[in-house]
PDB file of C-alpha atoms in Angstrom:
ATOM      1  CA  MET A  24      -0.019  -0.007  -0.001  1.00 82.00           C
ATOM      2  CA  LYS A  25       2.710   2.522   0.948  1.00 80.00           C
ATOM      3  CA  GLU A  26       4.544   1.845  -2.296  1.00 87.00           C
ATOM      4  CA  ILE A  27       1.387   2.755  -4.258  1.00 90.00           C
ATOM      5  CA  LEU A  28       0.814   5.841  -2.133  1.00 91.00           C
ATOM      6  CA  GLY A  29       4.378   6.906  -2.944  1.00 90.00           C
ATOM      7  CA  LYS A  30       3.267   7.176  -6.639  1.00 90.00           C
ATOM      8  CA  THR A  31       0.383   9.510  -5.829  1.00 93.00           C
ATOM      9  CA  PHE A  32       0.704  13.307  -6.142  1.00 93.00           C
ATOM     10  CA  LEU A  33       0.372  13.908  -2.404  1.00 93.00           C
ATOM     11  CA  PHE A  34       3.170  11.659  -1.293  1.00 93.00           C
ATOM     12  CA  SER A  35       5.539  12.198  -4.221  1.00 92.00           C
ATOM     13  CA  GLY A  36       9.104  12.443  -3.024  1.00 92.00           C
ATOM     14  CA  ILE A  37       8.324  11.049   0.400  1.00 92.00           C
ATOM     15  CA  GLU A  38      10.178   8.013   1.669  1.00 91.00           C
ATOM     16  CA  THR A  39       8.162   4.853   2.541  1.00 90.00           C
ATOM     17  CA  GLU A  40       9.157   5.107   6.130  1.00 90.00           C
ATOM     18  CA  GLU A  41       7.970   8.713   6.286  1.00 91.00           C
ATOM     19  CA  ILE A  42       4.630   7.738   4.644  1.00 91.00           C
ATOM     20  CA  SER A  43       4.137   5.022   7.385  1.00 91.00           C
ATOM     21  CA  SER A  44       4.924   7.619  10.096  1.00 91.00           C
ATOM     22  CA  LEU A  45       2.438  10.118   8.648  1.00 90.00           C
ATOM     23  CA  LEU A  46      -0.324   7.506   8.362  1.00 90.00           C
ATOM     24  CA  ARG A  47       0.207   6.417  12.043  1.00 90.00           C
ATOM     25  CA  ASP A  48      -0.852   9.833  13.151  1.00 87.00           C
ATOM     26  CA  VAL A  49      -4.124   9.896  11.232  1.00 91.00           C
ATOM     27  CA  SER A  50      -7.206   7.732  10.698  1.00 90.00           C
ATOM     28  CA  PHE A  51      -7.670   6.279   7.174  1.00 91.00           C
ATOM     29  CA  GLU A  52      -9.991   3.692   5.667  1.00 91.00           C
ATOM     30  CA  GLU A  53      -9.115   1.076   3.088  1.00 93.00           C
ATOM     31  CA  VAL A  54     -12.218  -0.102   1.237  1.00 94.00           C
ATOM     32  CA  GLY A  55     -12.869  -2.534  -1.627  1.00 96.00           C
ATOM     33  CA  PHE A  56     -15.374  -1.960  -4.349  1.00 96.00           C
ATOM     34  CA  ALA A  57     -16.871  -4.324  -6.984  1.00 96.00           C
ATOM     35  CA  ARG A  58     -17.049  -3.401 -10.650  1.00 95.00           C
ATOM     36  CA  GLY A  59     -19.983  -1.007 -11.276  1.00 93.00           C
ATOM     37  CA  GLU A  60     -20.252   0.060  -7.605  1.00 94.00           C
ATOM     38  CA  LEU A  61     -20.520   3.703  -6.635  1.00 92.00           C
ATOM     39  CA  ILE A  62     -17.331   4.646  -4.826  1.00 92.00           C
ATOM     40  CA  TYR A  63     -17.793   8.304  -4.060  1.00 86.00           C
ATOM     41  CA  SER A  64     -20.216  11.197  -4.385  1.00 82.00           C
ATOM     42  CA  SER A  65     -19.272  14.760  -3.651  1.00 66.00           C
ATOM     43  CA  SER A  66     -22.698  15.204  -2.022  1.00 67.00           C
ATOM     44  CA  SER A  67     -22.002  12.534   0.626  1.00 65.00           C
ATOM     45  CA  ALA A  68     -21.907  13.584   4.264  1.00 52.00           C
ATOM     46  CA  ASP A  69     -18.177  12.821   4.684  1.00 69.00           C
ATOM     47  CA  SER A  70     -15.691  15.123   3.004  1.00 78.00           C
ATOM     48  CA  LYS A  71     -12.803  12.907   2.024  1.00 87.00           C
ATOM     49  CA  ILE A  72     -10.113  12.317  -0.555  1.00 91.00           C
ATOM     50  CA  GLY A  73      -9.664   8.920  -2.207  1.00 92.00           C
ATOM     51  CA  PHE A  74      -6.427   7.240  -3.422  1.00 95.00           C
ATOM     52  CA  ILE A  75      -6.745   4.334  -5.879  1.00 95.00           C
ATOM     53  CA  LEU A  76      -4.594   1.448  -4.607  1.00 95.00           C
ATOM     54  CA  SER A  77      -5.800  -0.963  -7.285  1.00 95.00           C
ATOM     55  CA  GLY A  78      -8.362  -1.145 -10.036  1.00 95.00           C
ATOM     56  CA  ARG A  79      -9.826   1.547 -12.301  1.00 94.00           C
ATOM     57  CA  CYS A  80     -12.557   4.130 -11.831  1.00 93.00           C
ATOM     58  CA  GLU A  81     -14.612   6.540 -13.873  1.00 91.00           C
ATOM     59  CA  VAL A  82     -15.510  10.115 -12.993  1.00 87.00           C
ATOM     60  CA  ARG A  83     -19.080  10.738 -14.151  1.00 83.00           C
ATOM     61  CA  HIS A  84     -21.469  13.660 -14.256  1.00 76.00           C
ATOM     62  CA  LEU A  85     -24.953  12.386 -13.656  1.00 71.00           C
ATOM     63  CA  LYS A  86     -27.756  14.208 -15.371  1.00 62.00           C
ATOM     64  CA  GLY A  87     -31.286  14.569 -14.300  1.00 58.00           C
ATOM     65  CA  ASP A  88     -32.554  11.867 -16.673  1.00 57.00           C
ATOM     66  CA  SER A  89     -30.260   9.229 -15.095  1.00 58.00           C
ATOM     67  CA  ALA A  90     -27.843   9.451 -18.062  1.00 62.00           C
ATOM     68  CA  SER A  91     -24.223  10.175 -17.302  1.00 67.00           C
ATOM     69  CA  ALA A  92     -21.203  11.727 -19.009  1.00 70.00           C
ATOM     70  CA  VAL A  93     -17.688  10.309 -18.439  1.00 76.00           C
ATOM     71  CA  LEU A  94     -15.425  13.110 -17.424  1.00 75.00           C
ATOM     72  CA  ASN A  95     -12.244  11.186 -16.627  1.00 80.00           C
ATOM     73  CA  VAL A  96     -10.815   7.661 -16.130  1.00 86.00           C
ATOM     74  CA  LEU A  97      -8.547   7.089 -13.076  1.00 91.00           C
ATOM     75  CA  GLY A  98      -6.156   4.236 -12.429  1.00 92.00           C
ATOM     76  CA  GLU A  99      -3.794   2.937  -9.778  1.00 93.00           C
ATOM     77  CA  GLY A 100      -1.913   5.824  -7.925  1.00 92.00           C
ATOM     78  CA  GLU A 101      -4.403   8.460  -8.884  1.00 93.00           C
ATOM     79  CA  ALA A 102      -6.705  10.445  -6.541  1.00 92.00           C
ATOM     80  CA  PHE A 103     -10.130  12.012  -6.507  1.00 90.00           C
ATOM     81  CA  GLY A 104     -12.174  14.396  -4.272  1.00 86.00           C
ATOM     82  CA  VAL A 105      -9.378  16.938  -3.693  1.00 86.00           C
ATOM     83  CA  LEU A 106     -11.320  19.963  -4.823  1.00 80.00           C
ATOM     84  CA  SER A 107     -14.471  18.828  -2.996  1.00 78.00           C
ATOM     85  CA  VAL A 108     -12.461  18.433   0.311  1.00 81.00           C
ATOM     86  CA  LEU A 109     -10.782  21.826   0.012  1.00 81.00           C
ATOM     87  CA  SER A 110     -13.835  23.756  -1.221  1.00 75.00           C
ATOM     88  CA  GLU A 111     -17.194  24.481   0.448  1.00 65.00           C
ATOM     89  CA  LYS A 112     -18.734  24.170  -3.009  1.00 66.00           C
ATOM     90  CA  GLU A 113     -20.391  20.925  -4.148  1.00 63.00           C
ATOM     91  CA  PHE A 114     -19.128  19.455  -7.355  1.00 64.00           C
ATOM     92  CA  PRO A 115     -21.802  17.234  -9.063  1.00 66.00           C
ATOM     93  CA  THR A 116     -19.570  14.283  -9.824  1.00 78.00           C
ATOM     94  CA  HIS A 117     -19.673  10.627  -8.940  1.00 87.00           C
ATOM     95  CA  ILE A 118     -16.918   8.014  -8.970  1.00 91.00           C
ATOM     96  CA  PHE A 119     -17.749   4.436 -10.082  1.00 93.00           C
ATOM     97  CA  ALA A 120     -15.555   1.345 -10.179  1.00 95.00           C
ATOM     98  CA  THR A 121     -15.074  -0.002 -13.688  1.00 94.00           C
ATOM     99  CA  LYS A 122     -12.933  -2.864 -12.261  1.00 94.00           C
ATOM    100  CA  ASN A 123     -12.755  -4.306  -8.799  1.00 96.00           C
ATOM    101  CA  SER A 124     -10.995  -1.559  -6.968  1.00 96.00           C
ATOM    102  CA  THR A 125      -9.339  -0.791  -3.549  1.00 96.00           C
ATOM    103  CA  ILE A 126      -9.482   2.786  -2.326  1.00 95.00           C
ATOM    104  CA  LEU A 127      -7.802   4.440   0.608  1.00 95.00           C
ATOM    105  CA  PHE A 128      -9.881   7.305   2.063  1.00 93.00           C
ATOM    106  CA  LEU A 129      -8.581  10.244   4.107  1.00 92.00           C
ATOM    107  CA  LYS A 130     -11.087  12.683   5.731  1.00 90.00           C
ATOM    108  CA  LYS A 131     -10.516  16.391   5.418  1.00 89.00           C
ATOM    109  CA  GLU A 132      -9.177  16.858   8.938  1.00 91.00           C
ATOM    110  CA  ASP A 133      -6.597  14.064   8.471  1.00 93.00           C
ATOM    111  CA  LEU A 134      -5.497  15.365   5.074  1.00 92.00           C
ATOM    112  CA  LEU A 135      -4.878  18.827   6.690  1.00 92.00           C
ATOM    113  CA  LYS A 136      -3.057  17.209   9.583  1.00 93.00           C
ATOM    114  CA  ILE A 137      -0.585  15.488   7.203  1.00 93.00           C
ATOM    115  CA  VAL A 138      -0.183  18.766   5.261  1.00 92.00           C
ATOM    116  CA  ASN A 139       0.700  20.554   8.488  1.00 92.00           C
ATOM    117  CA  ASN A 140       3.117  17.835   9.580  1.00 89.00           C
ATOM    118  CA  ASN A 141       5.164  17.766   6.371  1.00 92.00           C
ATOM    119  CA  SER A 142       6.319  20.624   4.232  1.00 93.00           C
ATOM    120  CA  GLN A 143       6.880  18.422   1.107  1.00 94.00           C
ATOM    121  CA  ILE A 144       3.248  17.276   1.414  1.00 94.00           C
ATOM    122  CA  ALA A 145       2.176  20.926   1.492  1.00 94.00           C
ATOM    123  CA  ILE A 146       4.227  21.687  -1.642  1.00 95.00           C
ATOM    124  CA  ASN A 147       2.808  18.676  -3.410  1.00 94.00           C
ATOM    125  CA  LEU A 148      -0.740  19.781  -2.722  1.00 94.00           C
ATOM    126  CA  ILE A 149       0.074  23.374  -3.913  1.00 94.00           C
ATOM    127  CA  ASN A 150       1.636  22.002  -7.101  1.00 93.00           C
ATOM    128  CA  PHE A 151      -1.416  19.830  -7.746  1.00 91.00           C
ATOM    129  CA  LEU A 152      -3.814  22.731  -7.283  1.00 90.00           C
ATOM    130  CA  ALA A 153      -1.648  24.927  -9.543  1.00 90.00           C
ATOM    131  CA  ASN A 154      -1.642  22.234 -12.246  1.00 86.00           C
ATOM    132  CA  ARG A 155      -5.458  22.026 -12.009  1.00 81.00           C
ATOM    133  CA  ILE A 156      -5.783  25.698 -12.468  1.00 83.00           C
ATOM    134  CA  SER A 157      -3.429  25.589 -15.528  1.00 75.00           C
ATOM    135  CA  PHE A 158      -5.403  22.620 -16.957  1.00 69.00           C
ATOM    136  CA  LEU A 159      -8.673  24.522 -16.554  1.00 70.00           C
ATOM    137  CA  ASN A 160      -7.208  27.662 -18.091  1.00 67.00           C
ATOM    138  CA  GLU A 161      -6.119  25.572 -21.150  1.00 53.00           C
ATOM    139  CA  LYS A 162      -9.622  24.136 -21.364  1.00 51.00           C
ATOM    140  CA  ILE A 163     -11.107  27.671 -21.276  1.00 56.00           C
ATOM    141  CA  ALA A 164      -8.709  28.772 -24.005  1.00 45.00           C
ATOM    142  CA  THR A 165      -9.690  25.798 -26.122  1.00 42.00           C
ATOM    143  CA  PHE A 166     -13.419  26.343 -25.781  1.00 46.00           C
ATOM    144  CA  SER A 167     -12.943  30.091 -26.439  1.00 47.00           C
ATOM    145  CA  GLY A 168     -11.274  29.259 -29.789  1.00 42.00           C
ATOM    146  CA  THR A 169     -12.386  26.540 -32.082  1.00 58.00           C
ATOM    147  CA  ARG A 170     -14.937  24.980 -29.720  1.00 79.00           C
ATOM    148  CA  VAL A 171     -15.789  21.259 -29.742  1.00 85.00           C
ATOM    149  CA  GLU A 172     -19.452  22.336 -30.054  1.00 87.00           C
ATOM    150  CA  ASN A 173     -18.697  23.821 -33.440  1.00 86.00           C
ATOM    151  CA  ARG A 174     -17.086  20.654 -34.783  1.00 85.00           C
ATOM    152  CA  LEU A 175     -19.702  18.430 -33.135  1.00 89.00           C
ATOM    153  CA  ALA A 176     -22.588  20.442 -34.675  1.00 88.00           C
ATOM    154  CA  SER A 177     -21.044  20.148 -38.112  1.00 86.00           C
ATOM    155  CA  HIS A 178     -20.605  16.372 -37.641  1.00 88.00           C
ATOM    156  CA  LEU A 179     -24.171  15.884 -36.506  1.00 91.00           C
ATOM    157  CA  ILE A 180     -25.414  17.760 -39.513  1.00 90.00           C
ATOM    158  CA  SER A 181     -23.276  15.528 -41.779  1.00 86.00           C
ATOM    159  CA  GLU A 182     -24.589  12.388 -40.019  1.00 87.00           C
ATOM    160  CA  SER A 183     -28.181  13.619 -40.400  1.00 89.00           C
ATOM    161  CA  LYS A 184     -27.618  14.033 -44.165  1.00 87.00           C
ATOM    162  CA  ARG A 185     -25.927  10.660 -44.436  1.00 82.00           C
ATOM    163  CA  ASN A 186     -28.793   8.954 -42.630  1.00 85.00           C
ATOM    164  CA  ALA A 187     -31.431  11.086 -44.334  1.00 87.00           C
ATOM    165  CA  SER A 188     -33.005  11.615 -40.935  1.00 91.00           C
ATOM    166  CA  THR A 189     -32.822  13.976 -37.942  1.00 92.00           C
ATOM    167  CA  SER A 190     -32.802  10.935 -35.710  1.00 93.00           C
ATOM    168  CA  PHE A 191     -29.899   8.442 -35.729  1.00 93.00           C
ATOM    169  CA  VAL A 192     -27.678   6.161 -33.666  1.00 92.00           C
ATOM    170  CA  PHE A 193     -24.722   7.963 -32.125  1.00 91.00           C
ATOM    171  CA  ASN A 194     -21.298   6.348 -31.691  1.00 89.00           C
ATOM    172  CA  CYS A 195     -19.120   8.518 -29.449  1.00 90.00           C
ATOM    173  CA  LYS A 196     -15.880   6.700 -30.355  1.00 88.00           C
ATOM    174  CA  LYS A 197     -16.341   7.378 -34.048  1.00 87.00           C
ATOM    175  CA  CYS A 198     -17.511  10.889 -33.422  1.00 88.00           C
ATOM    176  CA  SER A 199     -14.473  11.755 -31.218  1.00 87.00           C
ATOM    177  CA  GLU A 200     -12.163  10.452 -33.935  1.00 83.00           C
ATOM    178  CA  ALA A 201     -14.059  12.369 -36.651  1.00 82.00           C
ATOM    179  CA  ILE A 202     -13.858  15.719 -34.886  1.00 84.00           C
ATOM    180  CA  ASN A 203     -10.520  15.157 -33.194  1.00 81.00           C
ATOM    181  CA  ALA A 204     -11.749  15.549 -29.639  1.00 86.00           C
ATOM    182  CA  GLY A 205     -11.670  13.296 -26.525  1.00 89.00           C
ATOM    183  CA  ARG A 206     -14.732  11.402 -25.556  1.00 90.00           C
ATOM    184  CA  ALA A 207     -15.191  13.484 -22.404  1.00 90.00           C
ATOM    185  CA  SER A 208     -15.108  16.661 -24.499  1.00 90.00           C
ATOM    186  CA  VAL A 209     -17.666  15.137 -26.887  1.00 91.00           C
ATOM    187  CA  TYR A 210     -19.954  14.287 -23.949  1.00 91.00           C
ATOM    188  CA  ARG A 211     -19.638  17.762 -22.588  1.00 91.00           C
ATOM    189  CA  ALA A 212     -20.388  19.272 -26.040  1.00 91.00           C
ATOM    190  CA  LEU A 213     -23.404  17.007 -26.418  1.00 92.00           C
ATOM    191  CA  ALA A 214     -24.706  18.218 -23.053  1.00 92.00           C
ATOM    192  CA  SER A 215     -24.187  21.816 -24.040  1.00 91.00           C
ATOM    193  CA  LEU A 216     -26.074  21.383 -27.343  1.00 92.00           C
ATOM    194  CA  GLU A 217     -28.839  19.572 -25.487  1.00 92.00           C
ATOM    195  CA  ALA A 218     -29.015  22.294 -22.831  1.00 91.00           C
ATOM    196  CA  ASP A 219     -29.432  24.828 -25.737  1.00 90.00           C
ATOM    197  CA  GLY A 220     -32.403  22.875 -26.966  1.00 92.00           C
ATOM    198  CA  LEU A 221     -30.748  21.960 -30.305  1.00 93.00           C
ATOM    199  CA  ILE A 222     -30.734  18.165 -29.744  1.00 94.00           C
ATOM    200  CA  THR A 223     -31.844  15.486 -27.372  1.00 94.00           C
ATOM    201  CA  VAL A 224     -29.864  12.379 -26.497  1.00 92.00           C
ATOM    202  CA  ALA A 225     -31.594   9.169 -25.410  1.00 90.00           C
ATOM    203  CA  ASP A 226     -30.887   5.430 -25.770  1.00 87.00           C
ATOM    204  CA  LYS A 227     -27.698   6.152 -27.723  1.00 88.00           C
ATOM    205  CA  LYS A 228     -29.569   8.077 -30.320  1.00 93.00           C
ATOM    206  CA  ILE A 229     -29.344  11.680 -31.348  1.00 94.00           C
ATOM    207  CA  ASN A 230     -32.608  13.638 -32.192  1.00 94.00           C
ATOM    208  CA  ILE A 231     -31.938  16.968 -33.847  1.00 94.00           C
ATOM    209  CA  ILE A 232     -34.596  19.435 -32.688  1.00 94.00           C
ATOM    210  CA  ASP A 233     -33.250  22.672 -34.284  1.00 92.00           C
ATOM    211  CA  LEU A 234     -31.286  22.014 -37.477  1.00 91.00           C
ATOM    212  CA  ASP A 235     -30.997  25.747 -38.246  1.00 91.00           C
ATOM    213  CA  GLY A 236     -29.523  26.266 -34.803  1.00 90.00           C
ATOM    214  CA  LEU A 237     -26.937  23.561 -35.323  1.00 89.00           C
ATOM    215  CA  GLU A 238     -25.925  25.094 -38.747  1.00 87.00           C
ATOM    216  CA  ARG A 239     -25.429  28.488 -37.004  1.00 86.00           C
ATOM    217  CA  ILE A 240     -23.146  26.899 -34.445  1.00 84.00           C
ATOM    218  CA  SER A 241     -21.190  24.904 -37.006  1.00 77.00           C
ATOM    219  CA  LYS A 242     -20.065  27.992 -38.955  1.00 72.00           C
TER     220      LYS A 242
END
C-alpha cells in the first residue's frame, strides 16, 4: 500500500518510512469496491479524498434523466475528491468502479493534519492545485477558440444528411475520432447542445430538434 501511495501526487518524493509515520498519526480507511459500484459522491456527508490502490474508476457527471457523461478515467496511484475536500462548493460528480478496486480514504481533517506535519506534502498539494488551475485555463482557452461544439454540430449535420433523418444512432468513439476531440469533450459538447435545446440524447440516439440552430453553431 505505501509503495502505491508513494506514486500519488500527495506523497511524491516522500520515503516509504515517512509515509508510514504520517499515516500512523491519522485515521484512514481502506475499502474494496466491486465493478460498477458507486465509490464516491461529492454530495456525501463525509468530506474525503480517495487514493486508488488498485483497479480503475470513472468520474461521471450524472444528469437529471439518469444518463451520465464520463469526465475522466482514473487508475492505480491516482486520486479524487481533492477539490471537494478543500472547497465548500459541491461538485456534481460521482466515482464508479469499472474494475474491482481498492480505495484508501482520508477525511479532510486528516489530510490537513498530514499537510501541516510535512512541508513536502504541502508543496505537493500546492503544485497539484496549480496544475489543475493551469489545466482549466487551457480548457477555457480551447473552448474560447475553435470549440468542440462547433465541430460536433457540423458532424451531427453531416450524419443527419448521411442517414437522411434527424434521428440516428450515435457512436461516441467514431465521433471523437471524426472531430479530433476526446470522448469526455464530446460528452460535454453534447450536453451543451442539449441544454441549448438543439438536440436530445436518449438510448444512444441523437434527435436533432433545431437543425438551423446547429448550422449556425457549425459556422
